[in-house]
Amino acid sequence: MSNGNTDATNGDTATETQTNGLSADDFALYDRQIRLWGAKAQEQIRNANVLLVSLRALGTEIAKNLTLAGIRSLTIIDDEPVVEEDLGAGYFLRDADVGKPRAEAAIPRIQDLNPRVTVTSGGSLAELMSKDQNYYAAYSVIVACDHDFTTLNVINTGARVAQRPFYAASIHGMYGFVFADLVSHEYVIEREQSNMPTTIKPESLTRSVTSTSSKKEPTGKTTEIVQKREIYCPLLLANSSPLPKEILSNRRKLKAVPALLPCIRALFDFQRTFARLPDHTPQDAALFISLAKNKAGELQLPQDTLTGDFIKSFMQNIGAEIITTAAFVGGRLSEDVLNVLGQREQPIQNFALFDFETLVSPIYCLYSPPPELVMPALNGHVGLLNGLNTVAVPIAEGVVPAAEVLELE
Amino acid sequence: MQRRDRGTVQAVGAPLTVRVKNSRVLLIGAGGIGCELLKNLVCCGFGSGYIPPNGANGIPSPKHTPGITVIDLDTIDLSNLNRQFLFRKQHIKKPKALVAKETALPFNPAVNIDAQHASIFDPQYTVAFFRSFDIVFNALDNLAARRHVNRMCLAADVPLIESGTTGFNGQAQAIQKGVTECYDCNPKPVQKSFPICTIRSTPSQPIHCIVWAKSYLLPELFGTSEEEANDMVETEGDDQEEVKKLRAEAQALKKIRGLMGTSEFAKAVFDKVFYEDIERLKSMEEMWQTRKKPVSIQFDTIDKLSAAEGAALASQDQQSWTLVENLAVFCHSLATLTGRAQAGESSIDFDKDDKDTLDFVTSASNLRSHVFGVLLHSEWEVKQMAGNIIPAIATSNALTASLSVMLGFKVFRGMLAAESETATTNGHTMVMKPNNPPLGGSKFIFLNPRSTERIITTQNLARPNPACPVCSPVYAELHIPPVDADGNGMSTLQDLVGILIGNNDYAHFTISTEAGVIYDEDMTDNYSSPLAELGIEPGSSGFVTITDDDEDPRADLVLSVTAAPADGGLSIESHISYGKLPLKPVPAAPPTESGTAPDVKSAMNGIALLNREKRKRGAGDDGDDEVDAAAAKRAKAAPTASDAVVTIDDDGAILLDD
Ligand SMILES: [Zn+2]
């Protein structure tokens, strides 16, 4: 396998190391989190190589969280020069770093958080844009922050062809989103056994229960172990997918859909057309408003969802980085990544919105089944079609199946 | 404003950024949530100070010197490092507060951090100390400290942001006296305890055997405490005859302590608790009619491993030990603890981080589990149950600390609105809506880890519970004058009683301190005692409570004690004029949907603390608050033109001085 990254990864690391147990030092250091998700999940986390694209405020939080949790390696791609504005939320950067490439400047301080993790720079974004699926296959999860729609799609496509989970996220002042394309993801949920046994059946358009079992706890209670599967679609499809039926058919739920959703879609469109963020000019505002109205219509939202006040507030926030939003969105994304690596807990399916002005944070499943060959309609990436197999394949062959993870009794 | 502040200014507006820069913030706790909170506060510039260029008007002057004070009692442990990201391996055993400051300072060189390695219960943290802050953030890990800070913040009338996490769960809320419910408005769950007979006679779960080893066997052999452990209590269901016999059993065990240090000690202890006591239990047939009978074991019939093997096994905390292995670790830990006791340690109590006690509790509880047919557990698992370890991860702390600071911003937005109904900034007039939502639209926020529908859930902040003993009293200050060089001018209880009767219109009343009642109509023995002798003196963090014993009693008056200003006499400083204390809330009032019974409500409304009326909320549901938040936002952004084409000029929001 040839890929441009020699530092952090060397092929199928997941398969090579899955049998290694955790050391006594690992147990001592990671004690409190192993008590939450168990030793097997921690082992899978320790065997994970994560690719993080962009190290602005959001990337900073994600890098911190994943490094603390003890993944095997973190590869960061951000070769943009540090500017003074980055110092506000970029707490791994100092005044003296202004002008240096962002990832290279911050990496020593990220590395310092946990010597057990290998933290390296993955080179330039331009290089990443020309990588094939072999490059992506070397990673357990790919996370891309703060990039425009086209860039996110290129990375999403690469990850999907390699059948690797992909996350995209952005923050704009008090607003943000997380998108997930985990291709097909199997996971377990443990809960106290209730009188109603869980039945093996589809639970939604994308989620199904695949098996159930139970175990006795030291407290005397019985825990039910439910194995589920979620199937996903790429960002390109999600961005044009309608809201799920149960939202569209429920007036109250439809009314509760925040105006943030059409605004984020409008922002994607704006960036695609102009290759920049909207400015605070009347022209850009007018353009943005018409795009947002379009998207609100497309989503079948009620007329009064999109208010002038909200658009004003959103446009004022576009491009702004504030640590609180970065910490929350980055923290929640990191939690999802760690759970996906450990194959535990419900992952985000597939679009989480964050509005900290009104303190709401809904998740919507914006899903259309990915027909083969639909995705790489992007110029210059036809090569990614080789070996394309999009539907319902377990993500990483090297990862231990969830049933074995729990040592069922 | 610096370029590094640009993101914050753009997101929350310049006036609010200036307000938080000029704030004084108290952060209590530098652990999991505390490290994250400190990072957020520092990066947003809280307490970094801002002096407007050319003395621009309209910007409120700081209450006191801006800054962040962080207090923590703890030192750093290896198991903290997976989430308390301001600490490194080389910091282990150093004070959390000091290291947190050292690591966080370079995040924003403009910020002022005062780090204190101390307990928040220490007497120097008086009500006056709390009052010197604009806001207090709790990042604590225990109920007692949370309740203490809650009370101090109520007394000081300072808004408190309370937060907590467990595993993937987390929550944050804003608390302010008279506006919202307080931390103690709802009873908190107490620590779980077990009936004594379950622990001593009929264990059926591993936790029963662990509590037995930790709270009975270990203290009987190596402790001095005469008190009963609080996780094991006598309940009504316990058979009194059996309880008596258990007492006798414990006495017999105490005698065996005399053998400590001799070669028979391990055998004597073992045979006493795993053979003789079990044989006695087995003979009580009625006890085993519905339960599985225990199987006693004898020291001499079990294979012995060498002392070295016992020590080696003790380091393997992940694997479940066999009966033979548990005996080896039992003997090993008994020998180690004996060594410590004989070296002069008078009382060895269980501590999950004291390996010897953990070895003892694990092996003894496993041996007992074997006897009662209960599942055996590894030391790592026993440690969690015995030590009440709560799983903790970096991300939940990060999420919760972020919500705390978001609430902090909202509280400051509310303060800004209250401080100036109209203010001018950069030539723009900010028009604030007269009825601002309480605490700037703050909510009670929960993380919602397993939901497929939402990441957080919010609730509107509830009104204070009128029957709450902690937040329903009126808090005021008792000023005590200094004694002169000749020892004259010492205030007495009689002086205090005089003030209450004379100035405050009291007739029948009781005065009590944390130590108990010091005065009522039938108890005048302390009448001429100096207040200092009764523990009432400036600098003490305790409160003095005045309870009205009249037919229509007024609310309790709770006094914090400070030194009177120069030339000042003994006096009570209150926000409420004398004689106007509200009536005591009717305790019977159940929390109705509005949270208050009508008559109580009018009484509560009588508390005219500061401009509180203005902040009082209406019926308010989510919809209303959204409107209010949007209004505040609108007022913040520069006022602009029409609905059709929106122009956003950023001069009101972006201030950069290069
Ligand atoms: Zn209360």
mmCIF file of N, CA and C in Angstrom, chain B residues 230-321:
data_model
loop_
_atom_site.group_PDB
_atom_site.id
_atom_site.type_symbol
_atom_site.label_atom_id
_atom_site.label_comp_id
_atom_site.label_asym_id
_atom_site.label_seq_id
_atom_site.Cartn_x
_atom_site.Cartn_y
_atom_site.Cartn_z
ATOM 1 N N ASN B 230 -21.108 4.828 57.869
ATOM 2 C CA ASN B 230 -22.391 5.368 57.409
ATOM 3 C C ASN B 230 -22.984 4.635 56.210
ATOM 4 N N ASP B 231 -22.245 3.652 55.678
ATOM 5 C CA ASP B 231 -22.872 2.890 54.593
ATOM 6 C C ASP B 231 -23.518 1.607 55.117
ATOM 7 N N MET B 232 -23.592 1.501 56.451
ATOM 8 C CA MET B 232 -24.168 0.305 57.059
ATOM 9 C C MET B 232 -25.013 0.800 58.236
ATOM 10 N N VAL B 233 -26.311 0.647 58.169
ATOM 11 C CA VAL B 233 -27.143 1.204 59.226
ATOM 12 C C VAL B 233 -28.118 0.174 59.783
ATOM 13 N N GLU B 234 -28.499 0.421 61.031
ATOM 14 C CA GLU B 234 -29.527 -0.411 61.617
ATOM 15 C C GLU B 234 -30.876 0.084 61.096
ATOM 16 N N THR B 235 -31.664 -0.814 60.539
ATOM 17 C CA THR B 235 -32.965 -0.399 60.017
ATOM 18 C C THR B 235 -34.064 -1.110 60.783
ATOM 19 N N GLU B 236 -35.296 -0.672 60.546
ATOM 20 C CA GLU B 236 -36.421 -1.274 61.244
ATOM 21 C C GLU B 236 -36.559 -2.755 60.918
ATOM 22 N N GLY B 237 -36.132 -3.097 59.700
ATOM 23 C CA GLY B 237 -36.258 -4.490 59.272
ATOM 24 C C GLY B 237 -35.264 -5.413 59.975
ATOM 25 N N ASP B 238 -34.222 -4.821 60.571
ATOM 26 C CA ASP B 238 -33.205 -5.659 61.188
ATOM 27 C C ASP B 238 -33.735 -6.323 62.458
ATOM 28 N N ASP B 239 -33.429 -7.607 62.609
ATOM 29 C CA ASP B 239 -33.859 -8.399 63.751
ATOM 30 C C ASP B 239 -33.019 -7.990 64.966
ATOM 31 N N GLN B 240 -33.681 -7.502 66.035
ATOM 32 C CA GLN B 240 -32.962 -6.972 67.191
ATOM 33 C C GLN B 240 -32.096 -8.032 67.873
ATOM 34 N N GLU B 241 -32.625 -9.259 67.966
ATOM 35 C CA GLU B 241 -31.850 -10.347 68.568
ATOM 36 C C GLU B 241 -30.553 -10.559 67.805
ATOM 37 N N GLU B 242 -30.704 -10.563 66.486
ATOM 38 C CA GLU B 242 -29.552 -10.808 65.625
ATOM 39 C C GLU B 242 -28.537 -9.670 65.768
ATOM 40 N N VAL B 243 -29.037 -8.445 65.843
ATOM 41 C CA VAL B 243 -28.134 -7.302 65.990
ATOM 42 C C VAL B 243 -27.307 -7.452 67.269
ATOM 43 N N LYS B 244 -27.931 -7.921 68.341
ATOM 44 C CA LYS B 244 -27.214 -8.132 69.601
ATOM 45 C C LYS B 244 -26.084 -9.146 69.427
ATOM 46 N N LYS B 245 -26.427 -10.245 68.758
ATOM 47 C CA LYS B 245 -25.422 -11.285 68.544
ATOM 48 C C LYS B 245 -24.265 -10.770 67.701
ATOM 49 N N LEU B 246 -24.605 -9.899 66.739
ATOM 50 C CA LEU B 246 -23.563 -9.342 65.882
ATOM 51 C C LEU B 246 -22.606 -8.480 66.706
ATOM 52 N N ARG B 247 -23.174 -7.792 67.729
ATOM 53 C CA ARG B 247 -22.324 -6.971 68.587
ATOM 54 C C ARG B 247 -21.316 -7.859 69.325
ATOM 55 N N ALA B 248 -21.817 -8.985 69.824
ATOM 56 C CA ALA B 248 -20.962 -9.920 70.551
ATOM 57 C C ALA B 248 -19.857 -10.458 69.637
ATOM 58 N N GLU B 249 -20.251 -10.750 68.418
ATOM 59 C CA GLU B 249 -19.295 -11.242 67.419
ATOM 60 C C GLU B 249 -18.150 -10.241 67.231
ATOM 61 N N ALA B 250 -18.537 -8.969 67.129
ATOM 62 C CA ALA B 250 -17.546 -7.920 66.911
ATOM 63 C C ALA B 250 -16.606 -7.818 68.107
ATOM 64 N N GLN B 251 -17.167 -7.994 69.329
ATOM 65 C CA GLN B 251 -16.323 -7.955 70.526
ATOM 66 C C GLN B 251 -15.275 -9.056 70.487
ATOM 67 N N ALA B 252 -15.716 -10.249 70.064
ATOM 68 C CA ALA B 252 -14.802 -11.385 69.997
ATOM 69 C C ALA B 252 -13.664 -11.106 69.013
ATOM 70 N N LEU B 253 -14.028 -10.434 67.928
ATOM 71 C CA LEU B 253 -13.015 -10.118 66.914
ATOM 72 C C LEU B 253 -11.981 -9.146 67.479
ATOM 73 N N LYS B 254 -12.454 -8.217 68.313
ATOM 74 C CA LYS B 254 -11.543 -7.240 68.914
ATOM 75 C C LYS B 254 -10.466 -7.951 69.731
ATOM 76 N N LYS B 255 -10.888 -9.065 70.387
ATOM 77 C CA LYS B 255 -9.916 -9.818 71.212
ATOM 78 C C LYS B 255 -8.812 -10.392 70.339
ATOM 79 N N ILE B 256 -9.221 -10.821 69.146
ATOM 80 C CA ILE B 256 -8.232 -11.419 68.235
ATOM 81 C C ILE B 256 -7.163 -10.400 67.837
ATOM 82 N N ARG B 257 -7.523 -9.126 67.909
ATOM 83 C CA ARG B 257 -6.542 -8.076 67.621
ATOM 84 C C ARG B 257 -5.285 -8.231 68.475
ATOM 85 N N GLY B 258 -5.486 -8.812 69.669
ATOM 86 C CA GLY B 258 -4.354 -9.015 70.576
ATOM 87 C C GLY B 258 -3.288 -9.933 69.994
ATOM 88 N N LEU B 259 -3.679 -10.747 69.038
ATOM 89 C CA LEU B 259 -2.720 -11.685 68.429
ATOM 90 C C LEU B 259 -1.907 -11.027 67.310
ATOM 91 N N MET B 260 -2.214 -9.783 67.012
ATOM 92 C CA MET B 260 -1.555 -9.101 65.901
ATOM 93 C C MET B 260 -0.039 -9.165 66.051
ATOM 94 N N GLY B 261 0.622 -9.562 64.986
ATOM 95 C CA GLY B 261 2.081 -9.650 65.024
ATOM 96 C C GLY B 261 2.565 -11.053 65.314
ATOM 97 N N THR B 262 1.691 -11.913 65.823
ATOM 98 C CA THR B 262 2.086 -13.302 66.058
ATOM 99 C C THR B 262 1.805 -14.132 64.804
ATOM 100 N N SER B 263 2.340 -15.350 64.779
ATOM 101 C CA SER B 263 2.175 -16.193 63.597
ATOM 102 C C SER B 263 0.747 -16.708 63.465
ATOM 103 N N GLU B 264 -0.023 -16.690 64.597
ATOM 104 C CA GLU B 264 -1.402 -17.217 64.509
ATOM 105 C C GLU B 264 -2.414 -16.183 64.021
ATOM 106 N N PHE B 265 -1.990 -14.938 63.876
ATOM 107 C CA PHE B 265 -2.952 -13.860 63.632
ATOM 108 C C PHE B 265 -3.840 -14.130 62.410
ATOM 109 N N ALA B 266 -3.217 -14.423 61.264
ATOM 110 C CA ALA B 266 -3.984 -14.609 60.027
ATOM 111 C C ALA B 266 -4.977 -15.749 60.187
ATOM 112 N N LYS B 267 -4.502 -16.871 60.745
ATOM 113 C CA LYS B 267 -5.370 -18.043 60.932
ATOM 114 C C LYS B 267 -6.527 -17.704 61.886
ATOM 115 N N ALA B 268 -6.209 -16.973 62.954
ATOM 116 C CA ALA B 268 -7.238 -16.648 63.939
ATOM 117 C C ALA B 268 -8.332 -15.770 63.327
ATOM 118 N N VAL B 269 -7.904 -14.762 62.587
ATOM 119 C CA VAL B 269 -8.885 -13.875 61.951
ATOM 120 C C VAL B 269 -9.715 -14.667 60.948
ATOM 121 N N PHE B 270 -9.006 -15.420 60.117
ATOM 122 C CA PHE B 270 -9.668 -16.165 59.056
ATOM 123 C C PHE B 270 -10.722 -17.120 59.623
ATOM 124 N N ASP B 271 -10.289 -17.933 60.569
ATOM 125 C CA ASP B 271 -11.216 -18.937 61.103
ATOM 126 C C ASP B 271 -12.377 -18.294 61.865
ATOM 127 N N LYS B 272 -12.099 -17.128 62.493
ATOM 128 C CA LYS B 272 -13.183 -16.426 63.194
ATOM 129 C C LYS B 272 -14.270 -15.989 62.209
ATOM 130 N N VAL B 273 -13.865 -15.288 61.150
ATOM 131 C CA VAL B 273 -14.892 -14.674 60.299
ATOM 132 C C VAL B 273 -15.389 -15.584 59.177
ATOM 133 N N PHE B 274 -14.555 -16.514 58.740
ATOM 134 C CA PHE B 274 -15.004 -17.362 57.624
ATOM 135 C C PHE B 274 -15.431 -18.765 58.077
ATOM 136 N N TYR B 275 -15.141 -19.106 59.377
ATOM 137 C CA TYR B 275 -15.583 -20.412 59.861
ATOM 138 C C TYR B 275 -16.566 -20.287 61.025
ATOM 139 N N GLU B 276 -16.080 -19.785 62.173
ATOM 140 C CA GLU B 276 -16.944 -19.748 63.371
ATOM 141 C C GLU B 276 -18.218 -18.923 63.153
ATOM 142 N N ASP B 277 -18.033 -17.703 62.666
ATOM 143 C CA ASP B 277 -19.202 -16.838 62.479
ATOM 144 C C ASP B 277 -20.156 -17.423 61.451
ATOM 145 N N ILE B 278 -19.602 -18.054 60.433
ATOM 146 C CA ILE B 278 -20.442 -18.643 59.376
ATOM 147 C C ILE B 278 -21.183 -19.871 59.921
ATOM 148 N N GLU B 279 -20.483 -20.666 60.736
ATOM 149 C CA GLU B 279 -21.134 -21.836 61.339
ATOM 150 C C GLU B 279 -22.305 -21.390 62.224
ATOM 151 N N ARG B 280 -22.104 -20.306 62.967
ATOM 152 C CA ARG B 280 -23.182 -19.793 63.808
ATOM 153 C C ARG B 280 -24.371 -19.361 62.940
ATOM 154 N N LEU B 281 -24.071 -18.656 61.846
ATOM 155 C CA LEU B 281 -25.150 -18.225 60.949
ATOM 156 C C LEU B 281 -25.889 -19.414 60.358
ATOM 157 N N LYS B 282 -25.098 -20.437 59.971
ATOM 158 C CA LYS B 282 -25.708 -21.607 59.334
ATOM 159 C C LYS B 282 -26.703 -22.294 60.263
ATOM 160 N N SER B 283 -26.400 -22.191 61.585
ATOM 161 C CA SER B 283 -27.265 -22.882 62.543
ATOM 162 C C SER B 283 -28.634 -22.215 62.667
ATOM 163 N N MET B 284 -28.769 -21.020 62.157
ATOM 164 C CA MET B 284 -30.054 -20.325 62.247
ATOM 165 C C MET B 284 -30.902 -20.687 61.032
ATOM 166 N N GLU B 285 -31.564 -21.825 61.156
ATOM 167 C CA GLU B 285 -32.251 -22.413 59.999
ATOM 168 C C GLU B 285 -33.248 -21.462 59.328
ATOM 169 N N GLU B 286 -33.998 -20.695 60.168
ATOM 170 C CA GLU B 286 -35.060 -19.850 59.578
ATOM 171 C C GLU B 286 -34.484 -18.805 58.608
ATOM 172 N N MET B 287 -33.201 -18.467 58.834
ATOM 173 C CA MET B 287 -32.569 -17.464 57.991
ATOM 174 C C MET B 287 -32.356 -17.983 56.566
ATOM 175 N N TRP B 288 -32.297 -19.301 56.430
ATOM 176 C CA TRP B 288 -31.908 -19.878 55.134
ATOM 177 C C TRP B 288 -33.045 -20.585 54.411
ATOM 178 N N GLN B 289 -34.264 -20.348 54.932
ATOM 179 C CA GLN B 289 -35.407 -20.983 54.277
ATOM 180 C C GLN B 289 -35.600 -20.470 52.851
ATOM 181 N N THR B 290 -35.340 -19.170 52.659
ATOM 182 C CA THR B 290 -35.517 -18.603 51.317
ATOM 183 C C THR B 290 -34.192 -18.185 50.691
ATOM 184 N N ARG B 291 -33.106 -18.482 51.388
ATOM 185 C CA ARG B 291 -31.806 -18.068 50.863
ATOM 186 C C ARG B 291 -30.886 -19.273 50.741
ATOM 187 N N LYS B 292 -29.826 -19.072 49.949
ATOM 188 C CA LYS B 292 -28.831 -20.125 49.821
ATOM 189 C C LYS B 292 -27.944 -20.087 51.065
ATOM 190 N N LYS B 293 -27.751 -21.269 51.692
ATOM 191 C CA LYS B 293 -26.949 -21.364 52.908
ATOM 192 C C LYS B 293 -25.470 -21.128 52.581
ATOM 193 N N PRO B 294 -24.750 -20.359 53.423
ATOM 194 C CA PRO B 294 -23.321 -20.178 53.162
ATOM 195 C C PRO B 294 -22.524 -21.461 53.420
ATOM 196 N N VAL B 295 -21.325 -21.514 52.873
ATOM 197 C CA VAL B 295 -20.433 -22.661 53.077
ATOM 198 C C VAL B 295 -19.178 -22.140 53.772
ATOM 199 N N SER B 296 -18.963 -22.603 55.031
ATOM 200 C CA SER B 296 -17.810 -22.082 55.768
ATOM 201 C C SER B 296 -16.503 -22.666 55.229
ATOM 202 N N ILE B 297 -15.419 -21.923 55.436
ATOM 203 C CA ILE B 297 -14.102 -22.420 55.000
ATOM 204 C C ILE B 297 -13.120 -22.301 56.158
ATOM 205 N N GLN B 298 -12.135 -23.212 56.168
ATOM 206 C CA GLN B 298 -11.153 -23.213 57.252
ATOM 207 C C GLN B 298 -9.754 -22.965 56.701
ATOM 208 N N PHE B 299 -8.993 -22.243 57.508
ATOM 209 C CA PHE B 299 -7.659 -21.814 57.117
ATOM 210 C C PHE B 299 -6.786 -23.002 56.712
ATOM 211 N N ASP B 300 -6.822 -24.064 57.527
ATOM 212 C CA ASP B 300 -5.888 -25.168 57.314
ATOM 213 C C ASP B 300 -6.218 -26.035 56.111
ATOM 214 N N THR B 301 -7.440 -25.941 55.618
ATOM 215 C CA THR B 301 -7.817 -26.832 54.516
ATOM 216 C C THR B 301 -7.557 -26.210 53.142
ATOM 217 N N ILE B 302 -7.097 -24.940 53.117
ATOM 218 C CA ILE B 302 -6.840 -24.288 51.819
ATOM 219 C C ILE B 302 -5.338 -24.244 51.563
ATOM 220 N N ASP B 303 -4.952 -24.533 50.325
ATOM 221 C CA ASP B 303 -3.526 -24.507 49.959
ATOM 222 C C ASP B 303 -2.944 -23.129 50.200
ATOM 223 N N LYS B 304 -1.670 -23.122 50.615
ATOM 224 C CA LYS B 304 -1.019 -21.835 50.871
ATOM 225 C C LYS B 304 0.004 -21.540 49.781
ATOM 226 N N LEU B 305 0.021 -20.302 49.356
ATOM 227 C CA LEU B 305 1.078 -19.836 48.460
ATOM 228 C C LEU B 305 2.091 -19.096 49.314
ATOM 229 N N SER B 306 3.275 -18.862 48.763
ATOM 230 C CA SER B 306 4.305 -18.152 49.533
ATOM 231 C C SER B 306 3.938 -16.671 49.652
ATOM 232 N N ALA B 307 4.576 -16.018 50.620
ATOM 233 C CA ALA B 307 4.340 -14.584 50.824
ATOM 234 C C ALA B 307 4.687 -13.816 49.566
ATOM 235 N N ALA B 308 5.747 -14.217 48.884
ATOM 236 C CA ALA B 308 6.173 -13.532 47.656
ATOM 237 C C ALA B 308 5.100 -13.673 46.579
ATOM 238 N N GLU B 309 4.512 -14.883 46.511
ATOM 239 C CA GLU B 309 3.456 -15.081 45.514
ATOM 240 C C GLU B 309 2.242 -14.211 45.819
ATOM 241 N N GLY B 310 1.932 -14.078 47.099
ATOM 242 C CA GLY B 310 0.823 -13.201 47.513
ATOM 243 C C GLY B 310 1.071 -11.767 47.093
ATOM 244 N N ALA B 311 2.299 -11.298 47.326
ATOM 245 C CA ALA B 311 2.639 -9.924 46.953
ATOM 246 C C ALA B 311 2.558 -9.740 45.443
ATOM 247 N N ALA B 312 3.029 -10.752 44.701
ATOM 248 C CA ALA B 312 3.021 -10.645 43.240
ATOM 249 C C ALA B 312 1.588 -10.611 42.708
ATOM 250 N N LEU B 313 0.725 -11.449 43.295
ATOM 251 C CA LEU B 313 -0.683 -11.483 42.866
ATOM 252 C C LEU B 313 -1.364 -10.137 43.085
ATOM 253 N N ALA B 314 -1.004 -9.494 44.197
ATOM 254 C CA ALA B 314 -1.652 -8.231 44.552
ATOM 255 C C ALA B 314 -1.447 -7.168 43.484
ATOM 256 N N SER B 315 -0.398 -7.308 42.680
ATOM 257 C CA SER B 315 -0.157 -6.298 41.643
ATOM 258 C C SER B 315 -0.935 -6.607 40.367
ATOM 259 N N GLN B 316 -1.588 -7.780 40.341
ATOM 260 C CA GLN B 316 -2.370 -8.110 39.145
ATOM 261 C C GLN B 316 -3.840 -7.780 39.380
ATOM 262 N N ASP B 317 -4.154 -6.493 39.176
ATOM 263 C CA ASP B 317 -5.480 -6.050 39.592
ATOM 264 C C ASP B 317 -6.555 -6.265 38.532
ATOM 265 N N GLN B 318 -6.168 -6.770 37.373
ATOM 266 C CA GLN B 318 -7.175 -6.959 36.322
ATOM 267 C C GLN B 318 -7.813 -8.346 36.361
ATOM 268 N N GLN B 319 -7.080 -9.320 36.917
ATOM 269 C CA GLN B 319 -7.603 -10.683 36.865
ATOM 270 C C GLN B 319 -8.368 -11.045 38.134
ATOM 271 N N SER B 320 -9.328 -11.941 37.977
ATOM 272 C CA SER B 320 -10.077 -12.426 39.126
ATOM 273 C C SER B 320 -9.252 -13.507 39.819
ATOM 274 N N TRP B 321 -8.965 -13.335 41.108
ATOM 275 C CA TRP B 321 -8.169 -14.320 41.837
ATOM 276 C C TRP B 321 -9.031 -15.512 42.242
#
